[in-house]
Tab-separated table of C-alpha atoms in Angstrom:
chain	number	residue	atom	x	y	z
S	1329	GLU	CA	-13.021	57.297	17.475
S	1330	GLY	CA	-14.627	60.731	17.905
S	1331	SER	CA	-12.594	63.587	16.478
S	1332	SER	CA	-9.657	61.416	15.560
S	1333	SER	CA	-9.366	60.337	11.922
S	1334	PRO	CA	-7.364	57.588	10.208
S	1335	THR	CA	-5.502	60.227	8.232
S	1336	ALA	CA	-4.403	62.091	11.341
S	1337	ALA	CA	-3.407	58.920	13.138
S	1338	ALA	CA	-1.476	57.684	10.170
S	1339	SER	CA	0.470	60.906	9.933
S	1340	SER	CA	1.678	60.561	13.521
S	1341	SER	CA	2.918	57.001	12.906
S	1342	SER	CA	6.108	56.002	11.164
S	1343	SER	CA	4.514	52.824	9.716
S	1344	SER	CA	3.810	52.403	6.010
S	1345	SER	CA	0.358	52.104	4.475
S	1346	SER	CA	0.807	48.344	4.184
S	1347	ASP	CA	1.396	48.173	7.965
S	1348	LEU	CA	-1.849	50.082	8.538
S	1349	ALA	CA	-3.768	47.670	6.341
S	1350	SER	CA	-2.338	44.773	8.329
S	1351	VAL	CA	-3.301	46.398	11.627
S	1352	HIS	CA	-6.837	47.008	10.478
S	1353	SER	CA	-7.254	43.435	9.314
S	1354	ILE	CA	-6.068	42.128	12.703
S	1355	THR	CA	-7.756	44.496	15.171
S	1356	GLY	CA	-10.958	45.537	13.394
S	1357	SER	CA	-12.260	49.081	13.035
S	1358	ARG	CA	-12.824	49.748	16.756
S	1359	GLY	CA	-9.305	48.782	17.725
S	1360	LEU	CA	-7.643	50.514	14.812
S	1361	MET	CA	-6.961	53.856	16.514
S	1362	SER	CA	-5.719	52.309	19.730
S	1363	SER	CA	-3.297	50.086	17.820
S	1364	LEU	CA	-2.018	52.952	15.720
S	1365	SER	CA	-1.575	55.176	18.732
S	1366	ALA	CA	0.208	52.404	20.585
S	1367	MET	CA	2.716	52.251	17.745
S	1368	SER	CA	3.556	55.915	18.404
S	1369	GLY	CA	3.723	55.310	22.153
S	1370	LYS	CA	0.476	57.089	23.119
S	1371	HIS	CA	-3.134	56.034	23.753
S	1372	SER	CA	-5.975	57.915	22.080
S	1373	SER	CA	-6.528	59.647	25.456
S	1374	GLY	CA	-3.048	61.142	25.245
S	1375	LYS	CA	-1.544	59.007	28.017
S	1376	ARG	CA	1.599	57.062	27.296
S	1377	VAL	CA	1.190	53.281	27.265
S	1378	SER	CA	3.553	50.334	27.161
S	1379	VAL	CA	1.484	48.218	24.789
S	1380	GLY	CA	3.440	47.521	21.600
S	1381	TRP	CA	2.864	46.288	18.094
S	1382	GLY	CA	4.016	42.818	19.067
S	1383	ASP	CA	1.185	42.338	21.578
S	1384	SER	CA	-1.474	42.660	18.894
S	1385	LEU	CA	0.423	40.222	16.691
S	1386	ASN	CA	0.843	37.682	19.513
S	1387	THR	CA	-2.858	37.794	20.315
S	1388	SER	CA	-3.750	37.519	16.648
S	1389	ASN	CA	-1.370	34.551	16.176
S	1390	LYS	CA	-2.910	32.747	19.137
S	1391	ILE	CA	-6.405	33.276	17.757
S	1392	ALA	CA	-5.331	32.158	14.296
S	1393	HIS	CA	-3.607	29.050	15.719
S	1394	SER	CA	-6.689	28.146	17.759
S	1395	THR	CA	-8.917	28.626	14.719
S	1396	ASP	CA	-6.653	26.459	12.541
S	1397	SER	CA	-6.594	23.726	15.170
S	1398	PHE	CA	-10.373	23.822	15.469
S	1399	ASN	CA	-10.851	23.684	11.689
S	1400	HIS	CA	-8.333	20.838	11.416
S	1401	GLU	CA	-10.165	18.834	14.077
S	1402	CYS	CA	-13.515	19.448	12.370
S	1403	GLU	CA	-12.063	18.254	9.063
S	1404	ARG	CA	-10.574	15.169	10.716
S	1405	VAL	CA	-13.938	14.261	12.236
S	1406	ARG	CA	-15.698	14.888	8.915
S	1407	VAL	CA	-13.241	12.663	7.021
S	1408	LYS	CA	-13.528	9.945	9.663
S	1409	GLU	CA	-17.326	9.970	9.445
S	1410	ALA	CA	-17.216	9.900	5.629
S	1411	LEU	CA	-14.732	7.013	5.728
S	1412	GLN	CA	-16.973	5.049	8.070
S	1413	GLN	CA	-19.976	5.611	5.836
S	1414	SER	CA	-18.021	4.486	2.774
S	1415	THR	CA	-16.698	1.454	4.651
S	1416	ASN	CA	-20.194	0.414	5.699
S	1417	ALA	CA	-21.477	0.807	2.141
S	1418	LEU	CA	-18.579	-1.245	0.740
S	1419	LYS	CA	-19.083	-3.886	3.400
S	1420	ASP	CA	-22.758	-4.242	2.461
S	1421	GLN	CA	-21.893	-4.622	-1.223
S	1422	LEU	CA	-19.201	-7.203	-0.503
S	1423	GLU	CA	-21.650	-9.277	1.530
S	1424	LYS	CA	-24.043	-9.262	-1.428
S	1425	VAL	CA	-21.269	-10.277	-3.818
S	1426	ARG	CA	-20.128	-13.029	-1.478
S	1427	GLY	CA	-23.610	-14.521	-1.450
S	1428	LEU	CA	-23.840	-14.453	-5.233
S	1429	VAL	CA	-20.376	-15.954	-5.786
S	1430	ALA	CA	-20.861	-18.633	-3.120
S	1431	ALA	CA	-24.195	-19.627	-4.643
S	1432	GLU	CA	-22.660	-19.843	-8.125
S	1433	ILE	CA	-19.793	-21.991	-6.847
S	1434	GLU	CA	-22.238	-24.317	-5.125
S	1435	LEU	CA	-24.315	-24.571	-8.303
S	1436	ARG	CA	-21.320	-25.341	-10.514
S	1437	CYS	CA	-19.925	-27.919	-8.112
S	1438	ARG	CA	-23.136	-29.900	-8.492
S	1439	GLU	CA	-22.694	-30.242	-12.246
S	1440	ASP	CA	-21.799	-33.669	-13.589
S	1441	ASN	CA	-18.099	-34.207	-14.352
S	1442	ILE	CA	-17.298	-30.621	-13.341
S	1443	VAL	CA	-13.711	-31.426	-12.327
S	1444	LYS	CA	-13.026	-33.093	-15.666
S	1445	THR	CA	-14.557	-30.155	-17.510
S	1446	CYS	CA	-12.417	-27.661	-15.616
S	1447	ASP	CA	-9.275	-29.684	-16.300
S	1448	GLU	CA	-10.068	-29.720	-20.016
S	1449	VAL	CA	-10.637	-25.947	-20.074
S	1450	VAL	CA	-7.352	-25.287	-18.280
S	1451	ALA	CA	-5.461	-27.620	-20.592
S	1452	ALA	CA	-6.993	-26.078	-23.723
S	1453	SER	CA	-6.133	-22.528	-22.656
S	1454	GLY	CA	-2.607	-23.555	-21.693
S	1455	ASN	CA	-1.904	-25.227	-25.022
S	1456	VAL	CA	-2.309	-21.915	-26.817
S	1457	PHE	CA	0.821	-20.461	-25.195
S	1458	GLU	CA	2.770	-23.498	-24.055
S	1459	ASN	CA	4.742	-24.031	-27.255
S	1460	VAL	CA	5.787	-20.373	-27.399
S	1461	TYR	CA	6.840	-20.257	-23.736
S	1462	ASN	CA	8.722	-23.527	-23.985
S	1463	ALA	CA	10.622	-22.294	-27.046
S	1464	VAL	CA	11.704	-19.153	-25.177
S	1465	TRP	CA	12.709	-21.204	-22.152
S	1466	ASN	CA	14.784	-23.631	-24.208
S	1467	LEU	CA	16.572	-20.683	-25.781
S	1468	ALA	CA	17.323	-19.304	-22.310
S	1469	LEU	CA	18.719	-22.649	-21.191
S	1470	PHE	CA	20.938	-22.841	-24.265
S	1471	SER	CA	22.271	-19.284	-24.116
S	1472	ASP	CA	22.488	-18.844	-20.304
S	1473	GLU	CA	23.826	-22.210	-19.204
S	1474	ASP	CA	26.258	-20.691	-16.687
S	1475	ALA	CA	23.569	-18.394	-15.293
S	1476	MET	CA	21.324	-21.366	-14.494
S	1477	GLU	CA	23.794	-22.554	-11.881
S	1478	ASP	CA	23.857	-19.064	-10.345
S	1479	TYR	CA	20.062	-19.065	-10.373
S	1480	ALA	CA	19.883	-22.391	-8.557
S	1481	ASN	CA	22.264	-21.042	-5.899
S	1482	VAL	CA	20.274	-17.871	-5.276
S	1483	VAL	CA	17.058	-19.895	-4.948
S	1484	ARG	CA	18.745	-22.086	-2.334
S	1485	LEU	CA	19.861	-18.984	-0.439
S	1486	PHE	CA	16.319	-17.648	-0.474
S	1487	LYS	CA	14.916	-20.877	0.934
S	1488	ARG	CA	17.546	-20.994	3.656
S	1489	LYS	CA	16.838	-17.409	4.630
S	1490	ILE	CA	13.080	-17.968	4.694
S	1491	GLU	CA	13.472	-21.046	6.881
S	1492	GLY	CA	15.626	-19.034	9.278
S	1493	THR	CA	13.073	-16.234	9.390
S	1494	HIS	CA	10.229	-18.615	10.191
S	1495	ARG	CA	12.310	-20.317	12.839
S	1496	ASP	CA	13.265	-17.000	14.473
S	1497	LEU	CA	9.682	-15.755	14.459
S	1498	SER	CA	8.418	-18.982	16.000
S	1499	ALA	CA	11.024	-18.830	18.751
S	1500	ALA	CA	10.543	-15.118	19.471
S	1501	THR	CA	6.752	-15.078	19.736
S	1502	PRO	CA	4.241	-17.754	20.693
S	1503	ARG	CA	1.631	-18.692	18.144
S	1504	GLN	CA	-0.889	-15.874	18.129
S	1505	ARG	CA	-4.453	-15.676	17.003
S	1506	SER	CA	-4.803	-14.673	13.374
S	1507	PRO	CA	-6.018	-11.080	12.892
S	1508	PHE	CA	-8.628	-12.526	10.521
S	1509	ASP	CA	-10.186	-14.779	13.159
S	1510	GLY	CA	-13.591	-13.756	14.431
S	1511	ILE	CA	-14.352	-11.123	11.781
S	1512	GLU	CA	-16.543	-11.245	8.702
S	1513	LEU	CA	-15.025	-11.904	5.296
S	1514	SER	CA	-15.988	-8.458	3.971
S	1515	GLU	CA	-14.406	-6.781	6.991
S	1516	SER	CA	-11.174	-8.750	6.577
S	1517	LEU	CA	-10.918	-7.846	2.876
S	1518	ILE	CA	-11.454	-4.153	3.608
S	1519	ALA	CA	-8.762	-4.226	6.308
S	1520	LEU	CA	-6.411	-6.014	3.922
S	1521	TYR	CA	-7.093	-3.468	1.180
S	1522	ARG	CA	-6.413	-0.515	3.489
S	1523	ALA	CA	-3.111	-2.027	4.560
S	1524	ALA	CA	-2.211	-2.624	0.913
S	1525	ILE	CA	-2.908	0.992	-0.034
S	1526	ARG	CA	-0.537	2.203	2.676
S	1527	GLN	CA	2.285	0.047	1.266
S	1528	LEU	CA	1.711	0.766	-2.417
S	1529	ALA	CA	4.070	3.752	-2.689
S	1530	PRO	CA	6.936	2.186	-0.652
S	1531	TYR	CA	6.635	-1.009	-2.691
S	1532	ARG	CA	6.831	0.763	-6.022
S	1533	LYS	CA	9.737	2.893	-4.871
S	1534	LEU	CA	11.716	-0.174	-3.775
S	1535	VAL	CA	11.057	-2.255	-6.889
S	1536	GLN	CA	11.787	0.688	-9.164
S	1537	SER	CA	15.146	1.081	-7.420
S	1538	VAL	CA	15.869	-2.594	-8.129
S	1539	ALA	CA	14.942	-2.059	-11.780
S	1540	ASP	CA	17.247	0.951	-11.996
S	1541	SER	CA	20.194	-0.852	-10.422
S	1542	THR	CA	19.793	-3.954	-12.606
S	1543	GLU	CA	18.841	-2.048	-15.781
S	1544	THR	CA	15.609	-3.999	-16.127
S	1545	LYS	CA	12.030	-2.854	-16.593
S	1546	PHE	CA	9.484	-2.557	-13.775
S	1547	SER	CA	5.792	-2.869	-14.657
S	1548	ALA	CA	3.615	-1.716	-11.785
S	1549	ALA	CA	0.273	-3.491	-11.554
S	1550	PRO	CA	-2.922	-2.069	-10.036
S	1551	LEU	CA	-4.100	-3.384	-6.694
S	1552	LYS	CA	-5.748	-6.780	-6.936
S	1553	HIS	CA	-9.448	-6.391	-7.598
S	1554	MET	CA	-11.855	-7.079	-4.756
S	1555	SER	CA	-13.800	-9.497	-6.951
S	1556	ARG	CA	-10.696	-11.631	-7.547
S	1557	MET	CA	-9.863	-11.549	-3.850
S	1558	MET	CA	-13.377	-12.767	-3.072
S	1559	GLU	CA	-12.996	-15.639	-5.563
S	1560	LYS	CA	-9.682	-16.760	-4.098
S	1561	VAL	CA	-11.073	-16.730	-0.578
S	1562	LEU	CA	-14.233	-18.651	-1.390
S	1563	PHE	CA	-12.328	-21.257	-3.414
S	1564	ASP	CA	-9.957	-21.937	-0.514
S	1565	PRO	CA	-11.079	-25.231	1.029
S	1566	GLU	CA	-9.102	-24.730	4.244
S	1567	LYS	CA	-10.033	-21.165	5.236
S	1568	PRO	CA	-12.909	-20.144	3.004
S	1569	ARG	CA	-13.934	-17.092	5.011
S	1570	THR	CA	-10.733	-15.099	5.503
S	1571	GLY	CA	-8.197	-13.215	3.429
S	1572	GLU	CA	-5.259	-14.750	5.249
S	1573	LYS	CA	-3.744	-16.407	2.176
S	1574	ILE	CA	-3.984	-13.434	-0.164
S	1575	MET	CA	-0.399	-12.241	-0.458
S	1576	ASP	CA	-0.398	-10.208	-3.649
S	1577	VAL	CA	-2.809	-7.296	-3.321
S	1578	VAL	CA	0.217	-5.058	-3.973
S	1579	ARG	CA	2.109	-6.504	-6.905
S	1580	GLY	CA	4.264	-5.818	-9.910
S	1581	MET	CA	6.684	-7.407	-12.367
S	1582	LEU	CA	10.327	-7.000	-13.247
S	1583	LYS	CA	11.083	-8.060	-16.810
S	1584	ALA	CA	14.501	-9.586	-17.505
S	1585	SER	CA	16.012	-10.388	-20.884
S	1586	SER	CA	18.251	-13.192	-19.596
S	1587	MET	CA	18.569	-15.573	-16.666
S	1588	GLN	CA	21.636	-13.655	-15.538
S	1589	GLU	CA	19.450	-10.585	-15.107
S	1590	VAL	CA	16.988	-12.705	-13.132
S	1591	VAL	CA	19.855	-13.630	-10.813
S	1592	PHE	CA	20.836	-9.962	-10.389
S	1593	ILE	CA	17.243	-9.038	-9.525
S	1594	ALA	CA	16.864	-11.899	-7.044
S	1595	GLN	CA	20.140	-10.960	-5.355
S	1596	GLN	CA	18.893	-7.403	-4.830
S	1597	PHE	CA	15.869	-8.648	-2.894
S	1598	LEU	CA	17.950	-11.205	-1.034
S	1599	ASP	CA	20.344	-8.488	0.188
S	1600	CYS	CA	17.709	-5.813	0.943
S	1601	ARG	CA	17.662	-4.952	4.663
S	1602	ASP	CA	14.296	-3.184	4.571
S	1603	ILE	CA	12.198	-6.260	3.811
S	1604	ILE	CA	11.453	-9.733	5.106
S	1605	VAL	CA	10.966	-12.381	2.411
S	1606	VAL	CA	8.361	-14.904	3.561
S	1607	ARG	CA	7.858	-17.020	0.448
S	1608	ILE	CA	9.203	-17.660	-3.034
S	1609	LYS	CA	7.871	-19.722	-5.897
S	1610	ASP	CA	10.427	-20.969	-8.380
S	1611	ARG	CA	8.321	-21.277	-11.491
S	1612	PHE	CA	11.345	-21.287	-13.766
S	1613	VAL	CA	12.575	-24.739	-12.792
S	1614	GLU	CA	10.648	-26.344	-9.948
S	1615	GLN	CA	7.019	-25.476	-10.664
S	1616	PRO	CA	6.345	-24.040	-14.141
S	1617	SER	CA	2.829	-22.663	-14.412
S	1618	THR	CA	0.219	-24.391	-16.534
S	1619	GLY	CA	0.736	-23.298	-20.091
S	1620	GLY	CA	4.485	-22.815	-19.778
S	1621	TRP	CA	4.670	-19.419	-18.027
S	1622	ARG	CA	7.857	-19.157	-15.981
S	1623	ASP	CA	8.971	-16.679	-13.340
S	1624	LEU	CA	10.357	-16.314	-9.837
S	1625	MET	CA	7.702	-15.000	-7.458
S	1626	ILE	CA	8.911	-13.293	-4.278
S	1627	ASN	CA	6.530	-12.474	-1.414
S	1628	PHE	CA	7.848	-10.028	1.179
S	1629	TYR	CA	6.795	-7.337	3.646
S	1630	PHE	CA	8.544	-4.224	4.907
S	1631	LYS	CA	10.092	-4.429	8.345
S	1632	ASN	CA	8.428	-1.162	9.412
S	1633	ASP	CA	4.968	-2.198	8.185
S	1634	PRO	CA	2.628	-2.331	11.220
S	1635	ASP	CA	0.233	-4.565	9.267
S	1636	LYS	CA	2.891	-7.087	8.254
């Protein structure tokens, strides 16, 4: 300050103009001359000093780091508060929907001959596709006769492995309280949905790798809708207020052109060390769906999933 000028100070320093701009941005106008003089080894008073260029940078880095940490913490708190607000709003809406759906179910169940009516509707809708599906299945049986034996073997291996898993889990840990016990239905569905979102990317990556290795096609499905989850829960006569039996929020389909390809796909999941298979449904042979739809459904979780 005083009689000194930026031009004079700059001429006594060996730094480039870009260095000076950096110094000014770090130290501010009052500290500019001191920092420039320090670079040449002298203070503005003419006395030699030991303060170097690195000291200003270290101080600036510490301030910048502290500012970044503070801003990061503020953002984390803001996101957490926004998430809680959104969760509360979703919870309120789910409670309203639950009341409406439960009331509609109660009303329909009081109708005369409702079970018979439902059976007739299911049968009528199934008849539309049953002939087509059965024709495709008969063709598969005729053309892939050898593969059917391989398929039966892989299904047996799955069942044996699942039984062993359940036995090991029962022996390793005592029966624990379900994480769905003691919480509202809306809260359990939200928790289930959050856990599903965290596993969506790993699931799709794994199944796509199976599709690539077996040269089949993977069709990724969106997460199961909350409305459908609510229906399934409320129609469950055993545990009508929890999401404990919903096992397919994250889902997808691998399309095979032959039963041999189905065997190859199943073997990939059977051999995968990153997952635990907890259930299969053999709807090719044992339990064809109403209307003739056939598939092999595999329910699994990742070993490293904390919400398994």
